[in-house]
mmCIF file of C-alpha atoms and ligand atoms in Angstrom:
data_model
loop_
_atom_site.group_PDB
_atom_site.id
_atom_site.type_symbol
_atom_site.label_atom_id
_atom_site.label_comp_id
_atom_site.label_asym_id
_atom_site.label_seq_id
_atom_site.Cartn_x
_atom_site.Cartn_y
_atom_site.Cartn_z
ATOM 1 C CA MET A 737 97.228 -53.702 13.174
ATOM 2 C CA ARG A 738 95.873 -54.544 9.743
ATOM 3 C CA LYS A 739 93.817 -51.684 8.324
ATOM 4 C CA ASP A 740 91.053 -53.735 6.779
ATOM 5 C CA LEU A 741 88.020 -51.479 7.307
ATOM 6 C CA LEU A 742 86.636 -48.371 5.635
ATOM 7 C CA ILE A 743 83.954 -45.967 6.782
ATOM 8 C CA GLY A 744 81.583 -44.407 4.273
ATOM 9 C CA VAL A 745 79.452 -41.394 5.160
ATOM 10 C CA ASP A 746 76.729 -39.893 2.993
ATOM 11 C CA ILE A 747 75.437 -36.559 4.278
ATOM 12 C CA GLY A 748 71.973 -35.492 3.171
ATOM 13 C CA GLY A 749 69.621 -32.676 4.170
ATOM 14 C CA THR A 750 67.550 -34.867 6.509
ATOM 15 C CA THR A 751 69.705 -37.879 7.383
ATOM 16 C CA VAL A 752 73.342 -38.907 7.402
ATOM 17 C CA LYS A 753 73.968 -42.476 6.267
ATOM 18 C CA ASN A 754 77.009 -44.201 7.722
ATOM 19 C CA ALA A 755 78.535 -47.595 7.026
ATOM 20 C CA ILE A 756 81.472 -49.733 8.035
ATOM 21 C CA ILE A 757 82.661 -51.624 4.971
ATOM 22 C CA SER A 758 85.543 -54.044 4.543
ATOM 23 C CA ASN A 759 88.386 -53.421 2.095
ATOM 24 C CA GLN A 760 86.773 -56.076 -0.077
ATOM 25 C CA GLY A 761 83.490 -54.156 -0.197
ATOM 26 C CA GLU A 762 81.547 -56.234 2.283
ATOM 27 C CA MET A 763 78.960 -54.258 4.284
ATOM 28 C CA ILE A 764 79.604 -54.822 7.986
ATOM 29 C CA ALA A 765 77.196 -52.295 9.491
ATOM 30 C CA LYS A 766 75.063 -49.433 8.264
ATOM 31 C CA TRP A 767 72.972 -46.946 10.171
ATOM 32 C CA GLU A 768 71.495 -43.467 9.913
ATOM 33 C CA ILE A 769 71.404 -40.409 12.113
ATOM 34 C CA PRO A 770 69.321 -37.254 11.629
ATOM 35 C CA THR A 771 71.082 -34.227 10.123
ATOM 36 C CA ARG A 772 70.944 -31.475 12.741
ATOM 37 C CA LEU A 773 70.342 -28.303 10.780
ATOM 38 C CA GLU A 774 70.342 -25.853 13.705
ATOM 39 C CA LYS A 775 73.121 -23.216 13.790
ATOM 40 C CA GLU A 776 73.903 -23.666 10.087
ATOM 41 C CA GLY A 777 74.702 -27.359 10.502
ATOM 42 C CA VAL A 778 77.682 -26.717 12.787
ATOM 43 C CA HIS A 779 76.982 -29.863 14.878
ATOM 44 C CA VAL A 780 76.840 -32.286 11.949
ATOM 45 C CA PRO A 781 80.508 -33.456 11.927
ATOM 46 C CA LYS A 782 80.545 -34.073 15.677
ATOM 47 C CA ASP A 783 77.224 -35.964 15.526
ATOM 48 C CA ILE A 784 78.705 -38.156 12.789
ATOM 49 C CA TRP A 785 81.905 -38.951 14.637
ATOM 50 C CA ILE A 786 80.139 -39.671 17.961
ATOM 51 C CA SER A 787 77.793 -42.115 16.227
ATOM 52 C CA ILE A 788 80.727 -43.835 14.489
ATOM 53 C CA GLU A 789 82.631 -44.176 17.768
ATOM 54 C CA GLU A 790 79.548 -45.666 19.400
ATOM 55 C CA LYS A 791 79.072 -48.131 16.566
ATOM 56 C CA LEU A 792 82.735 -49.204 16.618
ATOM 57 C CA SER A 793 82.499 -49.724 20.363
ATOM 58 C CA ASP A 794 79.186 -51.666 20.095
ATOM 59 C CA LEU A 795 80.776 -53.961 17.521
ATOM 60 C CA LYS A 796 84.034 -54.167 19.508
ATOM 61 C CA ILE A 797 86.004 -52.936 16.520
ATOM 62 C CA ASP A 798 89.353 -51.277 17.218
ATOM 63 C CA LYS A 799 89.539 -47.834 15.562
ATOM 64 C CA ASN A 800 93.062 -48.700 14.405
ATOM 65 C CA ARG A 801 91.572 -51.138 11.900
ATOM 66 C CA VAL A 802 89.944 -48.222 10.050
ATOM 67 C CA LEU A 803 91.900 -47.005 7.038
ATOM 68 C CA GLY A 804 89.931 -43.783 6.747
ATOM 69 C CA LEU A 805 86.660 -41.959 6.353
ATOM 70 C CA GLY A 806 85.176 -41.190 2.927
ATOM 71 C CA VAL A 807 82.435 -38.594 2.926
ATOM 72 C CA GLY A 808 79.900 -37.498 0.358
ATOM 73 C CA ALA A 809 78.324 -34.107 1.025
ATOM 74 C CA PRO A 810 75.861 -31.971 -0.919
ATOM 75 C CA GLY A 811 76.938 -28.805 -2.672
ATOM 76 C CA PHE A 812 80.146 -27.616 -4.258
ATOM 77 C CA ILE A 813 83.219 -29.112 -2.655
ATOM 78 C CA ASP A 814 86.858 -28.277 -3.221
ATOM 79 C CA PRO A 815 88.374 -31.704 -3.837
ATOM 80 C CA GLU A 816 91.833 -30.592 -2.667
ATOM 81 C CA THR A 817 90.837 -29.212 0.727
ATOM 82 C CA GLY A 818 87.556 -31.031 1.353
ATOM 83 C CA LYS A 819 85.972 -27.668 2.099
ATOM 84 C CA VAL A 820 82.284 -27.272 1.294
ATOM 85 C CA ALA A 821 81.992 -23.963 -0.561
ATOM 86 C CA ILE A 822 78.244 -23.917 -0.251
ATOM 87 C CA ALA A 823 75.594 -26.471 0.727
ATOM 88 C CA VAL A 824 72.296 -24.640 0.800
ATOM 89 C CA ASN A 825 70.181 -27.442 2.301
ATOM 90 C CA ILE A 826 72.462 -27.763 5.339
ATOM 91 C CA GLY A 827 73.526 -24.151 5.748
ATOM 92 C CA TRP A 828 77.263 -24.661 5.266
ATOM 93 C CA LYS A 829 79.330 -21.935 3.688
ATOM 94 C CA ASP A 830 83.107 -22.347 3.343
ATOM 95 C CA PHE A 831 82.787 -25.174 5.836
ATOM 96 C CA ALA A 832 86.035 -27.061 6.490
ATOM 97 C CA LEU A 833 84.333 -30.463 6.683
ATOM 98 C CA GLN A 834 87.449 -32.534 5.999
ATOM 99 C CA ASP A 835 89.647 -30.714 8.558
ATOM 100 C CA ILE A 836 86.962 -30.868 11.242
ATOM 101 C CA LEU A 837 86.375 -34.595 10.755
ATOM 102 C CA GLU A 838 90.119 -35.324 10.680
ATOM 103 C CA GLU A 839 90.553 -33.415 13.911
ATOM 104 C CA LEU A 840 87.678 -35.277 15.587
ATOM 105 C CA SER A 841 88.544 -38.744 14.352
ATOM 106 C CA GLY A 842 92.309 -38.733 13.992
ATOM 107 C CA LEU A 843 91.729 -40.620 10.733
ATOM 108 C CA ASN A 844 92.384 -39.786 7.108
ATOM 109 C CA VAL A 845 89.281 -38.124 5.713
ATOM 110 C CA HIS A 846 88.370 -37.620 2.047
ATOM 111 C CA VAL A 847 85.398 -35.530 0.966
ATOM 112 C CA ASP A 848 83.682 -35.175 -2.389
ATOM 113 C CA ASN A 849 80.289 -34.212 -3.762
ATOM 114 C CA ASP A 850 77.496 -36.705 -2.967
ATOM 115 C CA ALA A 851 76.611 -37.363 -6.610
ATOM 116 C CA ASN A 852 80.260 -38.049 -7.474
ATOM 117 C CA ILE A 853 80.570 -40.387 -4.500
ATOM 118 C CA ALA A 854 77.399 -42.245 -5.509
ATOM 119 C CA ALA A 855 78.902 -42.775 -8.974
ATOM 120 C CA LEU A 856 82.050 -44.242 -7.400
ATOM 121 C CA GLY A 857 79.931 -46.549 -5.243
ATOM 122 C CA GLU A 858 77.880 -47.807 -8.194
ATOM 123 C CA ASN A 859 81.089 -48.421 -10.076
ATOM 124 C CA TRP A 860 82.702 -50.359 -7.223
ATOM 125 C CA LYS A 861 79.856 -52.513 -5.960
ATOM 126 C CA GLY A 862 76.860 -51.804 -8.199
ATOM 127 C CA SER A 863 76.113 -51.962 -11.891
ATOM 128 C CA GLY A 864 79.227 -50.059 -12.998
ATOM 129 C CA ASP A 865 81.383 -53.185 -12.653
ATOM 130 C CA GLN A 866 84.582 -51.237 -12.042
ATOM 131 C CA VAL A 867 84.945 -49.789 -15.480
ATOM 132 C CA ASP A 868 87.465 -47.000 -16.085
ATOM 133 C CA ASN A 869 85.042 -44.711 -17.862
ATOM 134 C CA MET A 870 81.523 -44.286 -16.584
ATOM 135 C CA LEU A 871 78.768 -41.749 -16.450
ATOM 136 C CA ALA A 872 76.180 -41.888 -13.666
ATOM 137 C CA VAL A 873 72.942 -39.945 -13.804
ATOM 138 C CA THR A 874 70.431 -39.687 -10.977
ATOM 139 C CA LEU A 875 66.962 -38.624 -12.019
ATOM 140 C CA GLY A 876 65.320 -37.639 -8.750
ATOM 141 C CA THR A 877 63.884 -34.362 -7.472
ATOM 142 C CA GLY A 878 66.853 -32.853 -9.284
ATOM 143 C CA VAL A 879 69.323 -34.355 -11.734
ATOM 144 C CA GLY A 880 72.652 -35.438 -10.255
ATOM 145 C CA GLY A 881 75.666 -36.535 -12.207
ATOM 146 C CA GLY A 882 78.961 -38.262 -11.657
ATOM 147 C CA ILE A 883 81.668 -38.852 -14.216
ATOM 148 C CA ILE A 884 84.469 -41.353 -13.824
ATOM 149 C CA ALA A 885 87.174 -40.772 -16.412
ATOM 150 C CA ASN A 886 90.266 -42.978 -16.605
ATOM 151 C CA GLY A 887 89.335 -44.446 -13.210
ATOM 152 C CA HIS A 888 88.919 -41.172 -11.334
ATOM 153 C CA ILE A 889 86.041 -38.894 -10.394
ATOM 154 C CA VAL A 890 85.882 -35.672 -12.356
ATOM 155 C CA SER A 891 85.547 -33.016 -9.634
ATOM 156 C CA GLY A 892 87.053 -30.200 -11.671
ATOM 157 C CA ALA A 893 88.904 -27.050 -10.665
ATOM 158 C CA ASN A 894 86.510 -25.927 -7.944
ATOM 159 C CA GLY A 895 84.022 -28.729 -7.487
ATOM 160 C CA THR A 896 81.511 -28.094 -10.258
ATOM 161 C CA GLY A 897 82.681 -30.927 -12.514
ATOM 162 C CA ALA A 898 79.915 -33.310 -13.659
ATOM 163 C CA GLU A 899 77.116 -30.976 -12.503
ATOM 164 C CA ILE A 900 75.221 -32.261 -15.503
ATOM 165 C CA GLY A 901 71.828 -31.291 -14.058
ATOM 166 C CA HIS A 902 72.793 -27.711 -14.836
ATOM 167 C CA ILE A 903 73.721 -28.106 -18.480
ATOM 168 C CA THR A 904 71.535 -25.611 -20.336
ATOM 169 C CA VAL A 905 69.116 -27.441 -22.607
ATOM 170 C CA GLU A 906 66.523 -24.723 -23.248
ATOM 171 C CA ARG A 907 67.526 -21.139 -23.913
ATOM 172 C CA ASN A 908 64.356 -19.649 -22.457
ATOM 173 C CA GLY A 909 63.425 -22.496 -20.198
ATOM 174 C CA ALA A 910 61.898 -22.796 -16.749
ATOM 175 C CA PRO A 911 63.725 -21.340 -13.736
ATOM 176 C CA CYS A 912 66.180 -23.679 -11.995
ATOM 177 C CA ASN A 913 67.261 -23.966 -8.346
ATOM 178 C CA CYS A 914 70.746 -22.788 -9.351
ATOM 179 C CA GLY A 915 69.349 -19.358 -10.190
ATOM 180 C CA ARG A 916 69.537 -19.781 -13.956
ATOM 181 C CA ALA A 917 66.904 -21.176 -16.333
ATOM 182 C CA GLY A 918 66.473 -24.025 -18.800
ATOM 183 C CA CYS A 919 68.847 -26.477 -17.058
ATOM 184 C CA LEU A 920 68.615 -30.228 -17.770
ATOM 185 C CA GLU A 921 66.961 -30.815 -14.403
ATOM 186 C CA THR A 922 64.088 -28.471 -15.208
ATOM 187 C CA VAL A 923 63.131 -30.889 -17.999
ATOM 188 C CA THR A 924 64.239 -34.401 -17.006
ATOM 189 C CA SER A 925 64.033 -34.583 -13.184
ATOM 190 C CA ALA A 926 60.919 -36.001 -11.524
ATOM 191 C CA SER A 927 59.819 -32.490 -10.583
ATOM 192 C CA GLY A 928 60.633 -31.239 -14.082
ATOM 193 C CA ILE A 929 58.508 -33.966 -15.688
ATOM 194 C CA VAL A 930 55.588 -33.221 -13.342
ATOM 195 C CA ARG A 931 55.986 -29.488 -14.004
ATOM 196 C CA GLN A 932 55.594 -30.064 -17.759
ATOM 197 C CA ALA A 933 52.566 -32.278 -17.121
ATOM 198 C CA GLU A 934 50.973 -29.604 -14.940
ATOM 199 C CA LYS A 935 51.580 -27.098 -17.727
ATOM 200 C CA LEU A 936 49.656 -29.312 -20.159
ATOM 201 C CA LEU A 937 46.781 -29.538 -17.670
ATOM 202 C CA ALA A 938 46.762 -25.770 -17.140
ATOM 203 C CA GLU A 939 46.387 -25.400 -20.919
ATOM 204 C CA GLY A 940 43.373 -27.721 -20.815
ATOM 205 C CA LYS A 941 45.246 -30.528 -22.596
ATOM 206 C CA ALA A 942 45.860 -34.188 -21.701
ATOM 207 C CA PRO A 943 42.327 -35.271 -20.622
ATOM 208 C CA LYS A 944 43.453 -38.740 -19.425
ATOM 209 C CA LEU A 945 46.030 -37.137 -17.177
ATOM 210 C CA GLN A 946 43.376 -34.720 -15.906
ATOM 211 C CA GLU A 947 41.147 -37.683 -14.969
ATOM 212 C CA ARG A 948 44.028 -39.279 -13.135
ATOM 213 C CA LYS A 949 44.768 -36.071 -11.270
ATOM 214 C CA GLU A 950 41.148 -35.642 -10.205
ATOM 215 C CA ALA A 951 41.102 -39.215 -8.914
ATOM 216 C CA LYS A 952 44.407 -38.994 -7.073
ATOM 217 C CA LYS A 953 44.685 -35.257 -6.212
ATOM 218 C CA ALA A 954 48.302 -35.164 -7.423
ATOM 219 C CA ILE A 955 50.166 -36.708 -10.327
ATOM 220 C CA THR A 956 53.601 -38.326 -10.213
ATOM 221 C CA THR A 957 56.055 -39.465 -12.870
ATOM 222 C CA LYS A 958 54.723 -42.989 -12.265
ATOM 223 C CA ASP A 959 51.253 -41.878 -13.441
ATOM 224 C CA ILE A 960 52.778 -40.251 -16.510
ATOM 225 C CA PHE A 961 54.795 -43.364 -17.457
ATOM 226 C CA GLU A 962 51.745 -45.580 -16.863
ATOM 227 C CA LEU A 963 49.435 -43.510 -19.046
ATOM 228 C CA ALA A 964 52.027 -43.352 -21.828
ATOM 229 C CA ALA A 965 52.468 -47.142 -21.661
ATOM 230 C CA GLU A 966 48.684 -47.485 -22.000
ATOM 231 C CA GLY A 967 48.947 -45.542 -25.268
ATOM 232 C CA ASP A 968 47.891 -42.050 -24.164
ATOM 233 C CA GLU A 969 49.256 -39.669 -26.825
ATOM 234 C CA ASP A 970 49.675 -36.547 -24.664
ATOM 235 C CA THR A 971 51.843 -38.199 -22.017
ATOM 236 C CA LYS A 972 53.732 -40.137 -24.710
ATOM 237 C CA GLN A 973 54.612 -36.855 -26.389
ATOM 238 C CA LEU A 974 55.701 -35.319 -23.108
ATOM 239 C CA LEU A 975 57.975 -38.270 -22.315
ATOM 240 C CA ASN A 976 59.372 -38.372 -25.846
ATOM 241 C CA HIS A 977 60.510 -34.794 -25.307
ATOM 242 C CA VAL A 978 62.143 -35.803 -21.995
ATOM 243 C CA PHE A 979 63.929 -38.788 -23.620
ATOM 244 C CA ASP A 980 65.049 -36.653 -26.524
ATOM 245 C CA VAL A 981 66.523 -33.899 -24.323
ATOM 246 C CA LEU A 982 68.210 -36.408 -21.997
ATOM 247 C CA GLY A 983 69.502 -38.570 -24.863
ATOM 248 C CA PHE A 984 70.841 -35.484 -26.618
ATOM 249 C CA THR A 985 72.659 -34.252 -23.488
ATOM 250 C CA LEU A 986 74.076 -37.665 -22.572
ATOM 251 C CA ALA A 987 75.248 -38.139 -26.159
ATOM 252 C CA ASN A 988 77.212 -34.908 -25.958
ATOM 253 C CA ILE A 989 78.755 -35.855 -22.629
ATOM 254 C CA ALA A 990 79.577 -39.317 -23.982
ATOM 255 C CA ILE A 991 81.420 -37.778 -26.906
ATOM 256 C CA THR A 992 83.559 -35.881 -24.381
ATOM 257 C CA THR A 993 84.347 -38.755 -22.018
ATOM 258 C CA ASN A 994 83.640 -41.930 -24.056
ATOM 259 C CA PRO A 995 82.111 -44.010 -21.205
ATOM 260 C CA SER A 996 81.637 -47.766 -21.439
ATOM 261 C CA LYS A 997 78.681 -47.560 -19.033
ATOM 262 C CA ILE A 998 75.935 -45.059 -18.437
ATOM 263 C CA VAL A 999 74.258 -45.855 -15.121
ATOM 264 C CA ILE A 1000 70.797 -44.397 -14.622
ATOM 265 C CA GLY A 1001 69.429 -44.135 -11.080
ATOM 266 C CA GLY A 1002 66.995 -42.136 -8.965
ATOM 267 C CA GLY A 1003 63.208 -42.330 -8.610
ATOM 268 C CA VAL A 1004 62.474 -41.836 -12.320
ATOM 269 C CA SER A 1005 64.661 -44.861 -13.169
ATOM 270 C CA LYS A 1006 62.044 -47.081 -11.520
ATOM 271 C CA ALA A 1007 60.310 -46.900 -14.925
ATOM 272 C CA GLY A 1008 63.004 -49.394 -16.024
ATOM 273 C CA ASN A 1009 62.888 -50.303 -19.695
ATOM 274 C CA LEU A 1010 60.102 -47.803 -20.354
ATOM 275 C CA LEU A 1011 62.870 -45.266 -19.770
ATOM 276 C CA LEU A 1012 66.029 -47.084 -20.912
ATOM 277 C CA GLU A 1013 64.824 -48.254 -24.346
ATOM 278 C CA PRO A 1014 63.640 -44.887 -25.725
ATOM 279 C CA LEU A 1015 66.558 -43.130 -24.026
ATOM 280 C CA LYS A 1016 69.037 -45.404 -25.799
ATOM 281 C CA GLU A 1017 67.309 -44.668 -29.104
ATOM 282 C CA ALA A 1018 67.587 -40.914 -28.590
ATOM 283 C CA PHE A 1019 71.207 -41.285 -27.476
ATOM 284 C CA GLU A 1020 72.100 -43.236 -30.617
ATOM 285 C CA LYS A 1021 70.642 -40.521 -32.773
ATOM 286 C CA TYR A 1022 72.965 -37.854 -31.379
ATOM 287 C CA THR A 1023 76.231 -39.623 -30.639
ATOM 288 C CA LEU A 1024 79.055 -40.956 -32.759
ATOM 289 C CA PRO A 1025 78.458 -44.553 -33.852
ATOM 290 C CA ARG A 1026 81.823 -45.551 -32.379
ATOM 291 C CA THR A 1027 80.993 -43.850 -29.042
ATOM 292 C CA ASN A 1028 77.670 -45.681 -29.029
ATOM 293 C CA GLU A 1029 79.291 -49.033 -29.808
ATOM 294 C CA ALA A 1030 81.401 -48.855 -26.645
ATOM 295 C CA CYS A 1031 78.560 -47.740 -24.407
ATOM 296 C CA GLU A 1032 76.031 -49.752 -22.431
ATOM 297 C CA PHE A 1033 73.030 -48.315 -20.545
ATOM 298 C CA VAL A 1034 72.280 -49.931 -17.182
ATOM 299 C CA LEU A 1035 70.069 -49.209 -14.188
ATOM 300 C CA ALA A 1036 71.702 -48.339 -10.858
ATOM 301 C CA GLU A 1037 71.612 -51.195 -8.351
ATOM 302 C CA LEU A 1038 72.660 -49.846 -4.981
ATOM 303 C CA GLY A 1039 69.896 -47.298 -4.360
ATOM 304 C CA ASN A 1040 70.541 -45.452 -1.093
ATOM 305 C CA ASP A 1041 73.710 -47.443 -0.377
ATOM 306 C CA ALA A 1042 75.628 -46.039 -3.358
ATOM 307 C CA GLY A 1043 76.900 -43.070 -1.331
ATOM 308 C CA VAL A 1044 78.399 -45.032 1.576
ATOM 309 C CA PHE A 1045 80.031 -47.548 -0.783
ATOM 310 C CA GLY A 1046 81.441 -44.652 -2.790
ATOM 311 C CA GLY A 1047 82.786 -42.959 0.333
ATOM 312 C CA ALA A 1048 84.488 -46.188 1.359
ATOM 313 C CA PHE A 1049 85.958 -46.613 -2.112
ATOM 314 C CA LEU A 1050 87.296 -43.054 -2.082
ATOM 315 C CA VAL A 1051 89.356 -43.998 1.003
ATOM 316 C CA LEU A 1052 90.620 -47.163 -0.675
ATOM 317 C CA GLN A 1053 91.490 -45.270 -3.845
ATOM 318 C CA ASN A 1054 93.439 -42.609 -1.937
ATOM 319 C CA SER A 1055 95.320 -44.923 0.399
HETATM 320 ZN ZN1 ZN B 385 70.408 -25.150 -12.901
#
């Protein structure tokens, strides 16, 4: 039987996204199941496989048409064994995700970090356009990163490759979820931006922002971008710092890997050109002119589907 189908799985702390995708990258079905966190997430692989079997049967698709399962999971993952060293939000520790799923499904299974998988997906079917060298950055609650170098994901020796959210950008910075301080995500994630805004307010600064907070109870990055666009100096200054730190960091990464595309995604990227334009300017300031010449900044296109497309592509790439 012709193996013309791929299954992409994107495991998150609250839901698992699954999709059946053709070899050509056509979405055939996508659905979600809740992530069962009880007993340190031990049921998650079985839940995933049962839901896939059900879907294949509903759609009358023979399992033998499936080339394999590509899975994105949170945390540090050994790319050789597909073992999750640690995924705090699920409870996994040295969890043999790949072996368990292979055993359950009888299919080839490939596992990598969710941010890396999302980068692969964007490159295959989104705004990456299948370039050989790409850098993907997700500015959400945290900062995720994925690097594609010479056509392949950079996972590294033990799964911490491309963890760009944890590049130190401030020597005595704010505490980070990783246990250290001053990481990129403490400054340029959505929560990092709001944290810096709250600090201004606590110091009695940024009166326009204070007004906004009193009216809305809580401020978001959207409020901060809006006020800055209206010409408010305090929020403009705050964002200029964010653009400068992010541009500086991306410039240094770009000098290492020389990407032709930098894809920016995540909630903060909804600011669109209000983010991209000043970010490009900061980037130019810190990178080699020749590195800059080759590099284009684009917004991510696939949103929540990037992970399942990336999982599917991982299967294709390894077949
Ligand atoms: Zn960190």
